[in-house]
């Protein structure tokens, strides 16, 4: 059962011991963002999808490192330099909010008469 479980899992693309990690670490040392690195890898090997990694994979690999000097060096290479990753879902969702929005229930009563076309429409 243990062998089947391991076989079902996808292999890690950006393994710290793998061939792609030294290149990614060097690009991070050049102060490139993970988005830039992901795009560059796709341009370097357009046909080989095994050598493509997303920026999310790069972030996860950096933040998955155990505590130590290497982790501090990698975090210092990131532009924000945060020690922990803040997921996009954290915090308040600000999409769809209109500043200084006036509710339809607060409109003046003469709007309901509809005497003037387009009244109260912006």
PDB file of C-alpha atoms in Angstrom:
ATOM      1  CA  UNK A   1       0.000   0.000   0.000  1.00  0.00           C
ATOM      2  CA  UNK A   2       2.880   2.360   0.771  1.00  0.00           C
ATOM      3  CA  UNK A   3       4.387   1.758  -2.680  1.00  0.00           C
ATOM      4  CA  UNK A   4       1.084   2.504  -4.415  1.00  0.00           C
ATOM      5  CA  UNK A   5       0.709   5.730  -2.445  1.00  0.00           C
ATOM      6  CA  UNK A   6       4.162   6.918  -3.480  1.00  0.00           C
ATOM      7  CA  UNK A   7       3.560   5.934  -7.103  1.00  0.00           C
ATOM      8  CA  UNK A   8       0.320   7.937  -7.191  1.00  0.00           C
ATOM      9  CA  UNK A   9       2.020  11.168  -6.136  1.00  0.00           C
ATOM     10  CA  UNK A  10       3.429  13.472  -8.753  1.00  0.00           C
ATOM     11  CA  UNK A  11       7.196  13.903  -8.725  1.00  0.00           C
ATOM     12  CA  UNK A  12       8.482  17.205  -7.343  1.00  0.00           C
ATOM     13  CA  UNK A  13       9.637  19.450 -10.185  1.00  0.00           C
ATOM     14  CA  UNK A  14      11.738  21.857  -8.167  1.00  0.00           C
ATOM     15  CA  UNK A  15      13.592  19.509  -5.867  1.00  0.00           C
ATOM     16  CA  UNK A  16      16.451  21.233  -3.998  1.00  0.00           C
ATOM     17  CA  UNK A  17      18.673  18.329  -5.047  1.00  0.00           C
ATOM     18  CA  UNK A  18      17.424  18.363  -8.647  1.00  0.00           C
ATOM     19  CA  UNK A  19      19.008  19.884 -11.754  1.00  0.00           C
ATOM     20  CA  UNK A  20      16.695  22.897 -11.959  1.00  0.00           C
ATOM     21  CA  UNK A  21      17.182  24.260  -8.442  1.00  0.00           C
ATOM     22  CA  UNK A  22      20.738  25.676  -8.891  1.00  0.00           C
ATOM     23  CA  UNK A  23      19.536  27.719 -11.870  1.00  0.00           C
ATOM     24  CA  UNK A  24      16.498  29.028  -9.979  1.00  0.00           C
ATOM     25  CA  UNK A  25      18.651  29.848  -6.937  1.00  0.00           C
ATOM     26  CA  UNK A  26      21.120  31.745  -9.138  1.00  0.00           C
ATOM     27  CA  UNK A  27      18.308  33.775 -10.714  1.00  0.00           C
ATOM     28  CA  UNK A  28      16.960  34.558  -7.247  1.00  0.00           C
ATOM     29  CA  UNK A  29      20.452  35.775  -6.376  1.00  0.00           C
ATOM     30  CA  UNK A  30      20.186  38.176  -9.316  1.00  0.00           C
ATOM     31  CA  UNK A  31      17.074  39.603  -7.573  1.00  0.00           C
ATOM     32  CA  UNK A  32      14.713  38.221 -10.181  1.00  0.00           C
ATOM     33  CA  UNK A  33      11.127  37.677  -9.107  1.00  0.00           C
ATOM     34  CA  UNK A  34       9.671  34.150  -9.211  1.00  0.00           C
ATOM     35  CA  UNK A  35       7.372  35.329 -12.024  1.00  0.00           C
ATOM     36  CA  UNK A  36      10.379  36.391 -14.104  1.00  0.00           C
ATOM     37  CA  UNK A  37      12.142  33.110 -13.414  1.00  0.00           C
ATOM     38  CA  UNK A  38       9.092  31.053 -14.426  1.00  0.00           C
ATOM     39  CA  UNK A  39       8.763  32.989 -17.704  1.00  0.00           C
ATOM     40  CA  UNK A  40      12.476  32.677 -18.428  1.00  0.00           C
ATOM     41  CA  UNK A  41      12.460  28.917 -17.905  1.00  0.00           C
ATOM     42  CA  UNK A  42       9.584  28.589 -20.372  1.00  0.00           C
ATOM     43  CA  UNK A  43      11.541  30.631 -22.925  1.00  0.00           C
ATOM     44  CA  UNK A  44      14.750  28.658 -22.361  1.00  0.00           C
ATOM     45  CA  UNK A  45      13.104  25.265 -22.914  1.00  0.00           C
ATOM     46  CA  UNK A  46       9.834  25.837 -24.797  1.00  0.00           C
ATOM     47  CA  UNK A  47       9.442  22.171 -25.780  1.00  0.00           C
ATOM     48  CA  UNK A  48      10.363  20.512 -22.470  1.00  0.00           C
ATOM     49  CA  UNK A  49       7.524  20.972 -19.993  1.00  0.00           C
ATOM     50  CA  UNK A  50       9.447  19.018 -17.344  1.00  0.00           C
ATOM     51  CA  UNK A  51      11.722  22.053 -16.952  1.00  0.00           C
ATOM     52  CA  UNK A  52       8.856  24.522 -16.559  1.00  0.00           C
ATOM     53  CA  UNK A  53       7.841  25.544 -13.048  1.00  0.00           C
ATOM     54  CA  UNK A  54       5.267  28.080 -11.979  1.00  0.00           C
ATOM     55  CA  UNK A  55       6.029  31.018  -9.725  1.00  0.00           C
ATOM     56  CA  UNK A  56       3.848  29.392  -7.065  1.00  0.00           C
ATOM     57  CA  UNK A  57       6.139  26.353  -7.110  1.00  0.00           C
ATOM     58  CA  UNK A  58       9.166  28.598  -6.641  1.00  0.00           C
ATOM     59  CA  UNK A  59       7.540  30.395  -3.705  1.00  0.00           C
ATOM     60  CA  UNK A  60       6.501  27.102  -2.098  1.00  0.00           C
ATOM     61  CA  UNK A  61      10.011  25.691  -2.462  1.00  0.00           C
ATOM     62  CA  UNK A  62      11.569  28.761  -0.864  1.00  0.00           C
ATOM     63  CA  UNK A  63       9.155  28.841   2.052  1.00  0.00           C
ATOM     64  CA  UNK A  64       9.362  25.047   2.559  1.00  0.00           C
ATOM     65  CA  UNK A  65      13.073  25.211   3.404  1.00  0.00           C
ATOM     66  CA  UNK A  66      13.884  24.456   7.010  1.00  0.00           C
ATOM     67  CA  UNK A  67      15.148  27.257   9.193  1.00  0.00           C
ATOM     68  CA  UNK A  68      18.751  28.180   8.574  1.00  0.00           C
ATOM     69  CA  UNK A  69      21.120  30.418   6.678  1.00  0.00           C
ATOM     70  CA  UNK A  70      20.025  29.168   3.255  1.00  0.00           C
ATOM     71  CA  UNK A  71      16.400  30.032   3.988  1.00  0.00           C
ATOM     72  CA  UNK A  72      17.395  33.510   5.192  1.00  0.00           C
ATOM     73  CA  UNK A  73      19.462  34.055   2.053  1.00  0.00           C
ATOM     74  CA  UNK A  74      16.600  32.955  -0.203  1.00  0.00           C
ATOM     75  CA  UNK A  75      14.072  35.129   1.612  1.00  0.00           C
ATOM     76  CA  UNK A  76      16.425  38.104   1.332  1.00  0.00           C
ATOM     77  CA  UNK A  77      16.450  37.592  -2.452  1.00  0.00           C
ATOM     78  CA  UNK A  78      12.676  38.035  -2.660  1.00  0.00           C
ATOM     79  CA  UNK A  79      11.521  41.574  -3.293  1.00  0.00           C
ATOM     80  CA  UNK A  80       9.158  41.720  -0.330  1.00  0.00           C
ATOM     81  CA  UNK A  81      11.518  39.834   1.978  1.00  0.00           C
ATOM     82  CA  UNK A  82       8.722  38.426   4.140  1.00  0.00           C
ATOM     83  CA  UNK A  83       9.618  35.550   6.416  1.00  0.00           C
ATOM     84  CA  UNK A  84       6.213  33.889   6.056  1.00  0.00           C
ATOM     85  CA  UNK A  85       3.981  33.571   3.043  1.00  0.00           C
ATOM     86  CA  UNK A  86       0.683  35.367   3.164  1.00  0.00           C
ATOM     87  CA  UNK A  87      -1.852  33.487   1.068  1.00  0.00           C
ATOM     88  CA  UNK A  88      -3.948  35.459  -1.334  1.00  0.00           C
ATOM     89  CA  UNK A  89      -7.068  34.327   0.459  1.00  0.00           C
ATOM     90  CA  UNK A  90      -5.910  35.935   3.703  1.00  0.00           C
ATOM     91  CA  UNK A  91      -7.330  39.288   4.597  1.00  0.00           C
ATOM     92  CA  UNK A  92     -10.391  41.094   3.379  1.00  0.00           C
ATOM     93  CA  UNK A  93     -11.676  40.673  -0.153  1.00  0.00           C
ATOM     94  CA  UNK A  94     -11.779  44.158  -1.654  1.00  0.00           C
ATOM     95  CA  UNK A  95     -13.143  43.252  -5.063  1.00  0.00           C
ATOM     96  CA  UNK A  96     -16.537  44.652  -6.012  1.00  0.00           C
ATOM     97  CA  UNK A  97     -16.582  47.370  -3.397  1.00  0.00           C
ATOM     98  CA  UNK A  98     -17.541  50.822  -4.639  1.00  0.00           C
ATOM     99  CA  UNK A  99     -16.217  53.721  -2.561  1.00  0.00           C
ATOM    100  CA  UNK A 100     -18.879  56.106  -1.216  1.00  0.00           C
ATOM    101  CA  UNK A 101     -21.644  53.905  -2.626  1.00  0.00           C
ATOM    102  CA  UNK A 102     -25.195  55.171  -2.077  1.00  0.00           C
ATOM    103  CA  UNK A 103     -27.789  52.478  -1.516  1.00  0.00           C
ATOM    104  CA  UNK A 104     -30.884  52.386  -3.690  1.00  0.00           C
ATOM    105  CA  UNK A 105     -32.980  52.591  -0.517  1.00  0.00           C
ATOM    106  CA  UNK A 106     -31.548  56.040   0.303  1.00  0.00           C
ATOM    107  CA  UNK A 107     -32.572  57.707  -2.969  1.00  0.00           C
ATOM    108  CA  UNK A 108     -35.008  60.633  -2.924  1.00  0.00           C
ATOM    109  CA  UNK A 109     -38.749  59.886  -3.181  1.00  0.00           C
ATOM    110  CA  UNK A 110     -39.215  61.891  -6.413  1.00  0.00           C
ATOM    111  CA  UNK A 111     -37.195  59.264  -8.248  1.00  0.00           C
ATOM    112  CA  UNK A 112     -40.016  56.755  -7.795  1.00  0.00           C
ATOM    113  CA  UNK A 113     -42.363  59.116  -9.723  1.00  0.00           C
ATOM    114  CA  UNK A 114     -40.168  58.820 -12.840  1.00  0.00           C
ATOM    115  CA  UNK A 115     -41.182  62.252 -14.120  1.00  0.00           C
ATOM    116  CA  UNK A 116     -37.779  63.000 -15.604  1.00  0.00           C
ATOM    117  CA  UNK A 117     -36.081  60.301 -17.693  1.00  0.00           C
ATOM    118  CA  UNK A 118     -32.651  59.345 -16.387  1.00  0.00           C
ATOM    119  CA  UNK A 119     -33.212  60.927 -13.022  1.00  0.00           C
ATOM    120  CA  UNK A 120     -30.829  59.645 -10.334  1.00  0.00           C
ATOM    121  CA  UNK A 121     -28.806  57.669 -12.871  1.00  0.00           C
ATOM    122  CA  UNK A 122     -25.135  58.386 -13.067  1.00  0.00           C
TER     123      UNK A 122
END
